[in-house]
mmCIF file with all atom_site columns, C-alpha atoms in Angstrom:
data_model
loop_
_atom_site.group_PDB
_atom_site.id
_atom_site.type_symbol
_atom_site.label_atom_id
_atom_site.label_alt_id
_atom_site.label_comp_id
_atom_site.label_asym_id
_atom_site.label_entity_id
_atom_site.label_seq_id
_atom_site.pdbx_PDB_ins_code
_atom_site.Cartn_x
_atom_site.Cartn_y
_atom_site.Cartn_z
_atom_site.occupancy
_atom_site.B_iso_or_equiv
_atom_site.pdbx_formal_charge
_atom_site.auth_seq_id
_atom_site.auth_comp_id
_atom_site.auth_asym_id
_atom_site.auth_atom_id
_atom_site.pdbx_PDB_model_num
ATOM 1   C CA . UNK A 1 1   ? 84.235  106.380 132.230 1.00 0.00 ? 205 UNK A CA 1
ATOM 2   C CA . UNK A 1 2   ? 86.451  104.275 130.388 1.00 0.00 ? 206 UNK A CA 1
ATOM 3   C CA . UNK A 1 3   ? 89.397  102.574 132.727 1.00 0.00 ? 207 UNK A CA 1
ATOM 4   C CA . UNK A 1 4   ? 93.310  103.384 130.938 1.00 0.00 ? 208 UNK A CA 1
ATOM 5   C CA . UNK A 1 5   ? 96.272  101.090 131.110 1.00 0.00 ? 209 UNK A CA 1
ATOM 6   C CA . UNK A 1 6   ? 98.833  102.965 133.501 1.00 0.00 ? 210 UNK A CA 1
ATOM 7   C CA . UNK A 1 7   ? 102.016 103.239 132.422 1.00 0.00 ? 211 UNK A CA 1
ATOM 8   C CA . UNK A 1 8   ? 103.347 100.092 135.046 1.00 0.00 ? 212 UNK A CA 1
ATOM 9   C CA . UNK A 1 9   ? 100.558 98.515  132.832 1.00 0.00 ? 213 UNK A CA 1
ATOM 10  C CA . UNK A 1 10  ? 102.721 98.782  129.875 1.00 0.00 ? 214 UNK A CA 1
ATOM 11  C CA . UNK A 1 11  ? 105.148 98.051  131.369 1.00 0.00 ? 215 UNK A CA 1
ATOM 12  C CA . UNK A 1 12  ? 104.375 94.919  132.612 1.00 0.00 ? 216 UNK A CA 1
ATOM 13  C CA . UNK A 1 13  ? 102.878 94.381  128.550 1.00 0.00 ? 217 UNK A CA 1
ATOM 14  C CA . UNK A 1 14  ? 106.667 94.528  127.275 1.00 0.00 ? 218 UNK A CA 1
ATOM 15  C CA . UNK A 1 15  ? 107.761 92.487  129.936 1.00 0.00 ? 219 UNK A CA 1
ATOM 16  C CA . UNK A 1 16  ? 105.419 89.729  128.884 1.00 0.00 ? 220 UNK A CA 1
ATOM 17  C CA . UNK A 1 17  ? 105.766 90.309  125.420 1.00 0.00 ? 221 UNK A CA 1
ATOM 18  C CA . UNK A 1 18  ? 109.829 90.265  125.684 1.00 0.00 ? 222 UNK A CA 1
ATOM 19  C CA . UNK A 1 19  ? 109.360 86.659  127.527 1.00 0.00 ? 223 UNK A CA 1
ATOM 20  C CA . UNK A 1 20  ? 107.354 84.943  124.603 1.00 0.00 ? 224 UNK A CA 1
ATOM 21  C CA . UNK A 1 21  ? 108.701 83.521  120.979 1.00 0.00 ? 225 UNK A CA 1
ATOM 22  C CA . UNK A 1 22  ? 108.601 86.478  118.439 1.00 0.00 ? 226 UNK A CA 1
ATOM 23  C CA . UNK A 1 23  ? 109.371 86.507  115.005 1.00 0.00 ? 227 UNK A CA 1
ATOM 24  C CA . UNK A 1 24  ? 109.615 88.517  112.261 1.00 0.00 ? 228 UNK A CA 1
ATOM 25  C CA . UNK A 1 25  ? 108.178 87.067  108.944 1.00 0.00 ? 229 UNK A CA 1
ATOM 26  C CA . UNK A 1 26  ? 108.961 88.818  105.185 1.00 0.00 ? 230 UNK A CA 1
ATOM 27  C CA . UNK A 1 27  ? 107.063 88.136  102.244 1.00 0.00 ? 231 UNK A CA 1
ATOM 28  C CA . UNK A 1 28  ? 106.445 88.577  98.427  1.00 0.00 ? 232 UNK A CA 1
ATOM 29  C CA . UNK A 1 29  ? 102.953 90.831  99.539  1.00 0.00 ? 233 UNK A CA 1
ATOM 30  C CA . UNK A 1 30  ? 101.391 91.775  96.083  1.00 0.00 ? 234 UNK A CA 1
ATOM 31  C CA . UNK A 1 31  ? 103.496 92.376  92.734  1.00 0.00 ? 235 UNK A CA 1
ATOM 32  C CA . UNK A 1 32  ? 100.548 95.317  92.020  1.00 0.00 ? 236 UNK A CA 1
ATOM 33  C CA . UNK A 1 33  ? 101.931 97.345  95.096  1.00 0.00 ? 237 UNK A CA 1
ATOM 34  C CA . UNK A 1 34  ? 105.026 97.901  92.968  1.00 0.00 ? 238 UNK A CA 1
ATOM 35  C CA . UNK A 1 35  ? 103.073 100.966 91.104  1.00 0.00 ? 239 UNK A CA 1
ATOM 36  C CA . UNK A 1 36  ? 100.015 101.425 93.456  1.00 0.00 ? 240 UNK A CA 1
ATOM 37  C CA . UNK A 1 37  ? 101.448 100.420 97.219  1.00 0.00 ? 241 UNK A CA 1
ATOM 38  C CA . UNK A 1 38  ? 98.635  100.228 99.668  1.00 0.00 ? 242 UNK A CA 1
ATOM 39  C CA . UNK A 1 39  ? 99.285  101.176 103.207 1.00 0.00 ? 243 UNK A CA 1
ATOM 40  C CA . UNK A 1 40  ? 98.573  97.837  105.921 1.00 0.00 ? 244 UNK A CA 1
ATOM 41  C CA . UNK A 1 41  ? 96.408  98.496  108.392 1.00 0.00 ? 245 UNK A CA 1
ATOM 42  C CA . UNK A 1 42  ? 95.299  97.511  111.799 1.00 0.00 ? 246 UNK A CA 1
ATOM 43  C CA . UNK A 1 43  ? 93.133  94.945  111.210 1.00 0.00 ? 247 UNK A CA 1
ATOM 44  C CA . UNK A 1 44  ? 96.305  92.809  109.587 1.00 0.00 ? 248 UNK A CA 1
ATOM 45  C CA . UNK A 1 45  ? 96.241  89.083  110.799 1.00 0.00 ? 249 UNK A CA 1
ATOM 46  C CA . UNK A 1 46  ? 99.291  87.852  108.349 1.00 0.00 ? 250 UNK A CA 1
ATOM 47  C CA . UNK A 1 47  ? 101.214 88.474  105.697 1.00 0.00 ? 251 UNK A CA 1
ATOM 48  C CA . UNK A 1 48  ? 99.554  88.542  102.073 1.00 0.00 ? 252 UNK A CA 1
ATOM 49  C CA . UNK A 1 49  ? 102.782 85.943  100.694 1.00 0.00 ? 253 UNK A CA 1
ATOM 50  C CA . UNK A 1 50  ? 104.997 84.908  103.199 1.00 0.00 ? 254 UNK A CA 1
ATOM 51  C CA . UNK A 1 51  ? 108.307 83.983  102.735 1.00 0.00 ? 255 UNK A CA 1
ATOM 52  C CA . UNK A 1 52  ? 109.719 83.065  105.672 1.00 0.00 ? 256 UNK A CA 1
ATOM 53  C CA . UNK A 1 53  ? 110.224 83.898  109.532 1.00 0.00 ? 257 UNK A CA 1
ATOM 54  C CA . UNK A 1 54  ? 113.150 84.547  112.179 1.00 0.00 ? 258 UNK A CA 1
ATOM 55  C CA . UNK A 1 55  ? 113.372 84.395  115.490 1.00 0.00 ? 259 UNK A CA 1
ATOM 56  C CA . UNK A 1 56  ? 114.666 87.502  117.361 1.00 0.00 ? 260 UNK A CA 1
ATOM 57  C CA . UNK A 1 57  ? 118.131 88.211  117.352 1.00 0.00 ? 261 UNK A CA 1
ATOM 58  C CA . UNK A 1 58  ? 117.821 90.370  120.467 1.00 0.00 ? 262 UNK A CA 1
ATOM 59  C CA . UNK A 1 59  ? 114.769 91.189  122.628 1.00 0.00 ? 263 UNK A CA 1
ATOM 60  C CA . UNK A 1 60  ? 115.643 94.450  124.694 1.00 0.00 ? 264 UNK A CA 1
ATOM 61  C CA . UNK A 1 61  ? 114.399 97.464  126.482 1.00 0.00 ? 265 UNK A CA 1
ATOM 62  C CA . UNK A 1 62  ? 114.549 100.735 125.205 1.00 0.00 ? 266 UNK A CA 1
ATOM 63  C CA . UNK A 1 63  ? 114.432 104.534 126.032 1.00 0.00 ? 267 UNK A CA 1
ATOM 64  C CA . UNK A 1 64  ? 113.220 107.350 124.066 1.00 0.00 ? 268 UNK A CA 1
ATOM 65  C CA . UNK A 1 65  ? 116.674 110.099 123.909 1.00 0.00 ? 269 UNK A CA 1
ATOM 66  C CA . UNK A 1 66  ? 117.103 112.593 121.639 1.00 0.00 ? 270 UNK A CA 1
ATOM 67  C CA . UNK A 1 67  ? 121.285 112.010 121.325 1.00 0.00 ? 271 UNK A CA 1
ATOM 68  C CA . UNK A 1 68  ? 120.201 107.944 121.691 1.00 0.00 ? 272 UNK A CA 1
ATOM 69  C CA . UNK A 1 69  ? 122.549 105.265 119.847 1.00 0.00 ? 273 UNK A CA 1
ATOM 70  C CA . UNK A 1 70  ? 119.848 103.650 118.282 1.00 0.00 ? 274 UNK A CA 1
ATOM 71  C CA . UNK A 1 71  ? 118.352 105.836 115.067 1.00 0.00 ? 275 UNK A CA 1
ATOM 72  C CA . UNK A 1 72  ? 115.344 104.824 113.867 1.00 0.00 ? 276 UNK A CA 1
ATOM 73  C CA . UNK A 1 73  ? 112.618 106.115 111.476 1.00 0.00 ? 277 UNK A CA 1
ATOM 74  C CA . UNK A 1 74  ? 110.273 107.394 114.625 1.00 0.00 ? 278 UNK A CA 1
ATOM 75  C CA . UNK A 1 75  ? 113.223 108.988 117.349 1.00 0.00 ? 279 UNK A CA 1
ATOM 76  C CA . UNK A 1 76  ? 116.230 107.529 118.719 1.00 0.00 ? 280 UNK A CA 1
ATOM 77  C CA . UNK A 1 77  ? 116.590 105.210 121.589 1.00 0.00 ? 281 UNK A CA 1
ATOM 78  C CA . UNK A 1 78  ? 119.005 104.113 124.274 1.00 0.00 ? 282 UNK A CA 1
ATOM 79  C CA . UNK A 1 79  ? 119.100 100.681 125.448 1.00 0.00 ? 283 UNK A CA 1
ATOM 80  C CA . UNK A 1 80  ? 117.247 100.168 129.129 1.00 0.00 ? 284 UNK A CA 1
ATOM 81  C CA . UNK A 1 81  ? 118.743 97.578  131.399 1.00 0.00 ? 285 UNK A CA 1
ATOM 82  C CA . UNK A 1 82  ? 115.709 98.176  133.830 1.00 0.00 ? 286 UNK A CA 1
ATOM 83  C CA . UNK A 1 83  ? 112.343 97.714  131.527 1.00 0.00 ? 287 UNK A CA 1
ATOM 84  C CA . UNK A 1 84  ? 109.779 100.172 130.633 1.00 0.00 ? 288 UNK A CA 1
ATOM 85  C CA . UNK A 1 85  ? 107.227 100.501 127.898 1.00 0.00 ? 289 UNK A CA 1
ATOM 86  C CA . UNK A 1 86  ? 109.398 99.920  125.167 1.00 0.00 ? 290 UNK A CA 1
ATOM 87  C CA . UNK A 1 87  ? 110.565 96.950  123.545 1.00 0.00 ? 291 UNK A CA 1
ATOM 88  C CA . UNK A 1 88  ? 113.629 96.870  121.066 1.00 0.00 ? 292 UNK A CA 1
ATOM 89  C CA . UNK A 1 89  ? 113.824 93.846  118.896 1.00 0.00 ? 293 UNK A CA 1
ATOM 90  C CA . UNK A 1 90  ? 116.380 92.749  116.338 1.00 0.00 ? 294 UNK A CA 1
ATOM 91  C CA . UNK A 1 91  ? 116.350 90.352  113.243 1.00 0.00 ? 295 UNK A CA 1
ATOM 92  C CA . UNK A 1 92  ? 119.408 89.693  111.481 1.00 0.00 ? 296 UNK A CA 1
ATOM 93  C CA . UNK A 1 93  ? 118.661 87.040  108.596 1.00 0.00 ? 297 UNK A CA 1
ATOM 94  C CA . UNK A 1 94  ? 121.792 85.014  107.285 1.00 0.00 ? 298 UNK A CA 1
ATOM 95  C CA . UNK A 1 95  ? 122.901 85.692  103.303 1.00 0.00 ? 299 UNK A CA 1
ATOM 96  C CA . UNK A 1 96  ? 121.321 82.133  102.852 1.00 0.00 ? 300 UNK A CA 1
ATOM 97  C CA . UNK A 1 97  ? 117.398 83.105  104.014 1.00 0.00 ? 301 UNK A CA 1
ATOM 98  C CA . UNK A 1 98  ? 115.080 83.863  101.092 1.00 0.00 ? 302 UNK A CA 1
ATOM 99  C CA . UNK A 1 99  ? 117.439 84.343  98.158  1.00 0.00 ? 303 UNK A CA 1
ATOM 100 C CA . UNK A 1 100 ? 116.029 85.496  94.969  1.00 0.00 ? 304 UNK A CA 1
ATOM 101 C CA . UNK A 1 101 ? 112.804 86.554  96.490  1.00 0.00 ? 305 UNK A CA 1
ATOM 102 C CA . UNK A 1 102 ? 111.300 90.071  95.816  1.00 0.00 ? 306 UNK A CA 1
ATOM 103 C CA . UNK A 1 103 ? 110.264 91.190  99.264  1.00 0.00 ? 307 UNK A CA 1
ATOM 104 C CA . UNK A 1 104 ? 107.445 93.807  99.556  1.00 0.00 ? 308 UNK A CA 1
ATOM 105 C CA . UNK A 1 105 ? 105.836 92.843  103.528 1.00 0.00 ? 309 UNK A CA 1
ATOM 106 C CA . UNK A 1 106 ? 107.258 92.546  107.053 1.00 0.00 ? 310 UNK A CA 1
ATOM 107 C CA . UNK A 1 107 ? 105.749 91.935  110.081 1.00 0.00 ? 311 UNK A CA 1
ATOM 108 C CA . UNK A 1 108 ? 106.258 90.458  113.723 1.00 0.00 ? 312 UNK A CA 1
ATOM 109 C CA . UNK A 1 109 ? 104.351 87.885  114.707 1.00 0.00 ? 313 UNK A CA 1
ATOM 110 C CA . UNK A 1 110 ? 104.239 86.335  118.711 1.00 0.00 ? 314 UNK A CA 1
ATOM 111 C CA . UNK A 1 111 ? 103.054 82.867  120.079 1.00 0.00 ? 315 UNK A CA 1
ATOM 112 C CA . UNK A 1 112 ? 104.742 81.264  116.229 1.00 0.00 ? 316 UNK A CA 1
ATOM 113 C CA . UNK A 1 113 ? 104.946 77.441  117.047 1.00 0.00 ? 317 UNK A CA 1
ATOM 114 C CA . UNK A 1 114 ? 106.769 75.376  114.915 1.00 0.00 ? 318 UNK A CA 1
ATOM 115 C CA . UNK A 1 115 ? 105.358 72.470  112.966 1.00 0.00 ? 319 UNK A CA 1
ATOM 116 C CA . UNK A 1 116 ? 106.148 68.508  114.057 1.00 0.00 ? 320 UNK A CA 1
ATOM 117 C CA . UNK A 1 117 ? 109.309 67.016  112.585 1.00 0.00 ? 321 UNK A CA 1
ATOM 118 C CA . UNK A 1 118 ? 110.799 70.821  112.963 1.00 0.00 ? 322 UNK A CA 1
ATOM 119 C CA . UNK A 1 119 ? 113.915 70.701  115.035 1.00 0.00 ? 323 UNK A CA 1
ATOM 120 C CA . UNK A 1 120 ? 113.577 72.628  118.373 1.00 0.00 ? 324 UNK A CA 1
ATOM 121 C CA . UNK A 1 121 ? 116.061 75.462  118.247 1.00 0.00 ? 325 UNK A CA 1
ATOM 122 C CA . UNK A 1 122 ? 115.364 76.217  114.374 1.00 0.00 ? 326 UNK A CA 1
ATOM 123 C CA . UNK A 1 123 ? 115.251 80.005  113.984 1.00 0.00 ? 327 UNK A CA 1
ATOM 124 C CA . UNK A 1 124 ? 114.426 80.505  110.375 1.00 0.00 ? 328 UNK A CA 1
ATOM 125 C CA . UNK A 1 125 ? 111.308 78.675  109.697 1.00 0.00 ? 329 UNK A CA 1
ATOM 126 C CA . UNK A 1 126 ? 109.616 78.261  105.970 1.00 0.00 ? 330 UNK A CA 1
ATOM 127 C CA . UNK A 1 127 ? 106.047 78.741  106.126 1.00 0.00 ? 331 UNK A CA 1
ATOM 128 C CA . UNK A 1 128 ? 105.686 75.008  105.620 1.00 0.00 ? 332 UNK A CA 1
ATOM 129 C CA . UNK A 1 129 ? 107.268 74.950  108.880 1.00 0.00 ? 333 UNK A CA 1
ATOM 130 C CA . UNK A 1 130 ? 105.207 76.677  111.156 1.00 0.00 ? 334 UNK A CA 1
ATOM 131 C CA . UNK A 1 131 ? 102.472 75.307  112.767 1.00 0.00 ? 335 UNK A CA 1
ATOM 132 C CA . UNK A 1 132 ? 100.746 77.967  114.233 1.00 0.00 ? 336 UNK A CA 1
ATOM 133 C CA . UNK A 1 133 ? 101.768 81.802  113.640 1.00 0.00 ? 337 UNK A CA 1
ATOM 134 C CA . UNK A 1 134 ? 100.476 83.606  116.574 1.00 0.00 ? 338 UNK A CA 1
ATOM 135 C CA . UNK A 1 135 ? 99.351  86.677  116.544 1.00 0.00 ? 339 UNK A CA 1
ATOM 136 C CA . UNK A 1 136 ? 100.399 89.451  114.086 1.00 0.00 ? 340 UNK A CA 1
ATOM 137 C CA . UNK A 1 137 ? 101.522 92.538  116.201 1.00 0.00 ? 341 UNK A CA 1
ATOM 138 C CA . UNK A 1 138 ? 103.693 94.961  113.889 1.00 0.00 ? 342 UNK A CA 1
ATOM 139 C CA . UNK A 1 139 ? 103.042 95.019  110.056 1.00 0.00 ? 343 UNK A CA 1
ATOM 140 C CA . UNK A 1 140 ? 104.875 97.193  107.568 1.00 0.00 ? 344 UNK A CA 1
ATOM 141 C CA . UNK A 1 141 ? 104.990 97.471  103.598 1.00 0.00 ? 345 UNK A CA 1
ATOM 142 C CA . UNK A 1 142 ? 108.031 98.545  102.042 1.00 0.00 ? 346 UNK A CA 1
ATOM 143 C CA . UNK A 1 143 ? 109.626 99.304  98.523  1.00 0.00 ? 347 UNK A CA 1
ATOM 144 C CA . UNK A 1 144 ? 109.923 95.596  97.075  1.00 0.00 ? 348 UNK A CA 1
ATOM 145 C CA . UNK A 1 145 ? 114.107 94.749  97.283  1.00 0.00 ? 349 UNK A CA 1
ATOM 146 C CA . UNK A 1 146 ? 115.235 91.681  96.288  1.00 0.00 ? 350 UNK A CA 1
ATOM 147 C CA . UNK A 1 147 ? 117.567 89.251  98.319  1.00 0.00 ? 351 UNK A CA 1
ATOM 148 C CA . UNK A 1 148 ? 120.904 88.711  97.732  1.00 0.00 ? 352 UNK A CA 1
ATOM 149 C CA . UNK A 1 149 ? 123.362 85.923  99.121  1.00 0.00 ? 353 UNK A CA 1
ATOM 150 C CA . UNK A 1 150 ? 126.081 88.541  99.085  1.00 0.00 ? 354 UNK A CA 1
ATOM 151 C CA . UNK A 1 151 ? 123.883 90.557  101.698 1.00 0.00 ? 355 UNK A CA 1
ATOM 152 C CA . UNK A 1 152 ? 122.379 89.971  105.692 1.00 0.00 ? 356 UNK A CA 1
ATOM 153 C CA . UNK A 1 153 ? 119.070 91.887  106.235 1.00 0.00 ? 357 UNK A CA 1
ATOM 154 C CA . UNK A 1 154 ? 119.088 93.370  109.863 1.00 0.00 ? 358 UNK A CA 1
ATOM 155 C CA . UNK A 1 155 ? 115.848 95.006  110.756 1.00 0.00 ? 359 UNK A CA 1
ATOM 156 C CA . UNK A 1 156 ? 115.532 97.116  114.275 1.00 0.00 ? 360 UNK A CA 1
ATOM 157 C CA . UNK A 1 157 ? 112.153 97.819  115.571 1.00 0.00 ? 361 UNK A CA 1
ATOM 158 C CA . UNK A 1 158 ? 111.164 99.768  118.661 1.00 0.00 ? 362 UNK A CA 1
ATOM 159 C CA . UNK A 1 159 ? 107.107 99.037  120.086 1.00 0.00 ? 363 UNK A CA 1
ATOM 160 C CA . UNK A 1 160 ? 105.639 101.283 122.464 1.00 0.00 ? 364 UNK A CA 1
ATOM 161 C CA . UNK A 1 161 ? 103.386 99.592  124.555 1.00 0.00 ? 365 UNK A CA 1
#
């Protein structure tokens, strides 16, 4: 018999997970995925061309509800102030982050450290900046758009642990 995580088990995953540095890094990902895309899959470690990372925005709990605030591709969600299995993240890049650059990649990365010299408290980091990455835990390709100063990028994910 094989032994399951119980759903306190989750739990306690998206507890430790909301406690720990995550970011999520964009990139250029492959110009050929313009006419032929090609799916990521679960074996990702990093981004093909990346661009640049942020820091959460928000870090929160979330609850599957089918007249939820939050709409998102897979369901809606309400906001949890007690935790559970799900973990609702935010990213809201500034007009000045990545401008000019065709973005086809995103993903969100734990454990990123930032490279020496890099001032603590720095929330956008170049890939130049990072020491260490972490680990890779959500990856998604998208239709390549290209950034704008006149525009913020906010991107909402909910994980299910």
């Amino acid at each position: 018999m094989v032994a399951i995580l119980t759903e306190q088990g989750r739990v306690a995953v998206a507890a430790y997970m909301s406690e720990q540095p995550l970011h999520m890094a964009w990139g250029n990902g492959s110009v050929a995925w313009d006419t032929t895309p090609v799916q990521a899959g679960p074996n990702e470690t990093s981004l093909v061309a990346e661009v640049g990372r942020l820091k959460a925005t928000a870090i929160q709990y979330a609850v599957p509800n089918a007249s939820g605030t939050i709409d998102l591709p897979e369901g809606r969600f309400n906001v949890s102030a007690t935790p559970t299995k799900y973990l609702l993240l935010t990213f809201e890049f500034a007009y000045n982050h990545a401008i000019g650059e065709d973005i086809r990649e995103l993903g969100v990365f734990i454990g990123t450290t930032l490279a020496t010299g890099v001032p603590a408290g720095t929330i956008y980091l170049t890939p130049d900046q990072i020491d260490n990455p972490g680990r890779l835990v959500v990856v998604e390709r998208v239709a390549r758009f290209t950034r704008q100063s006149n525009t913020k990028q906010k991107f909402t994910y909910v994980i299910e642990f």
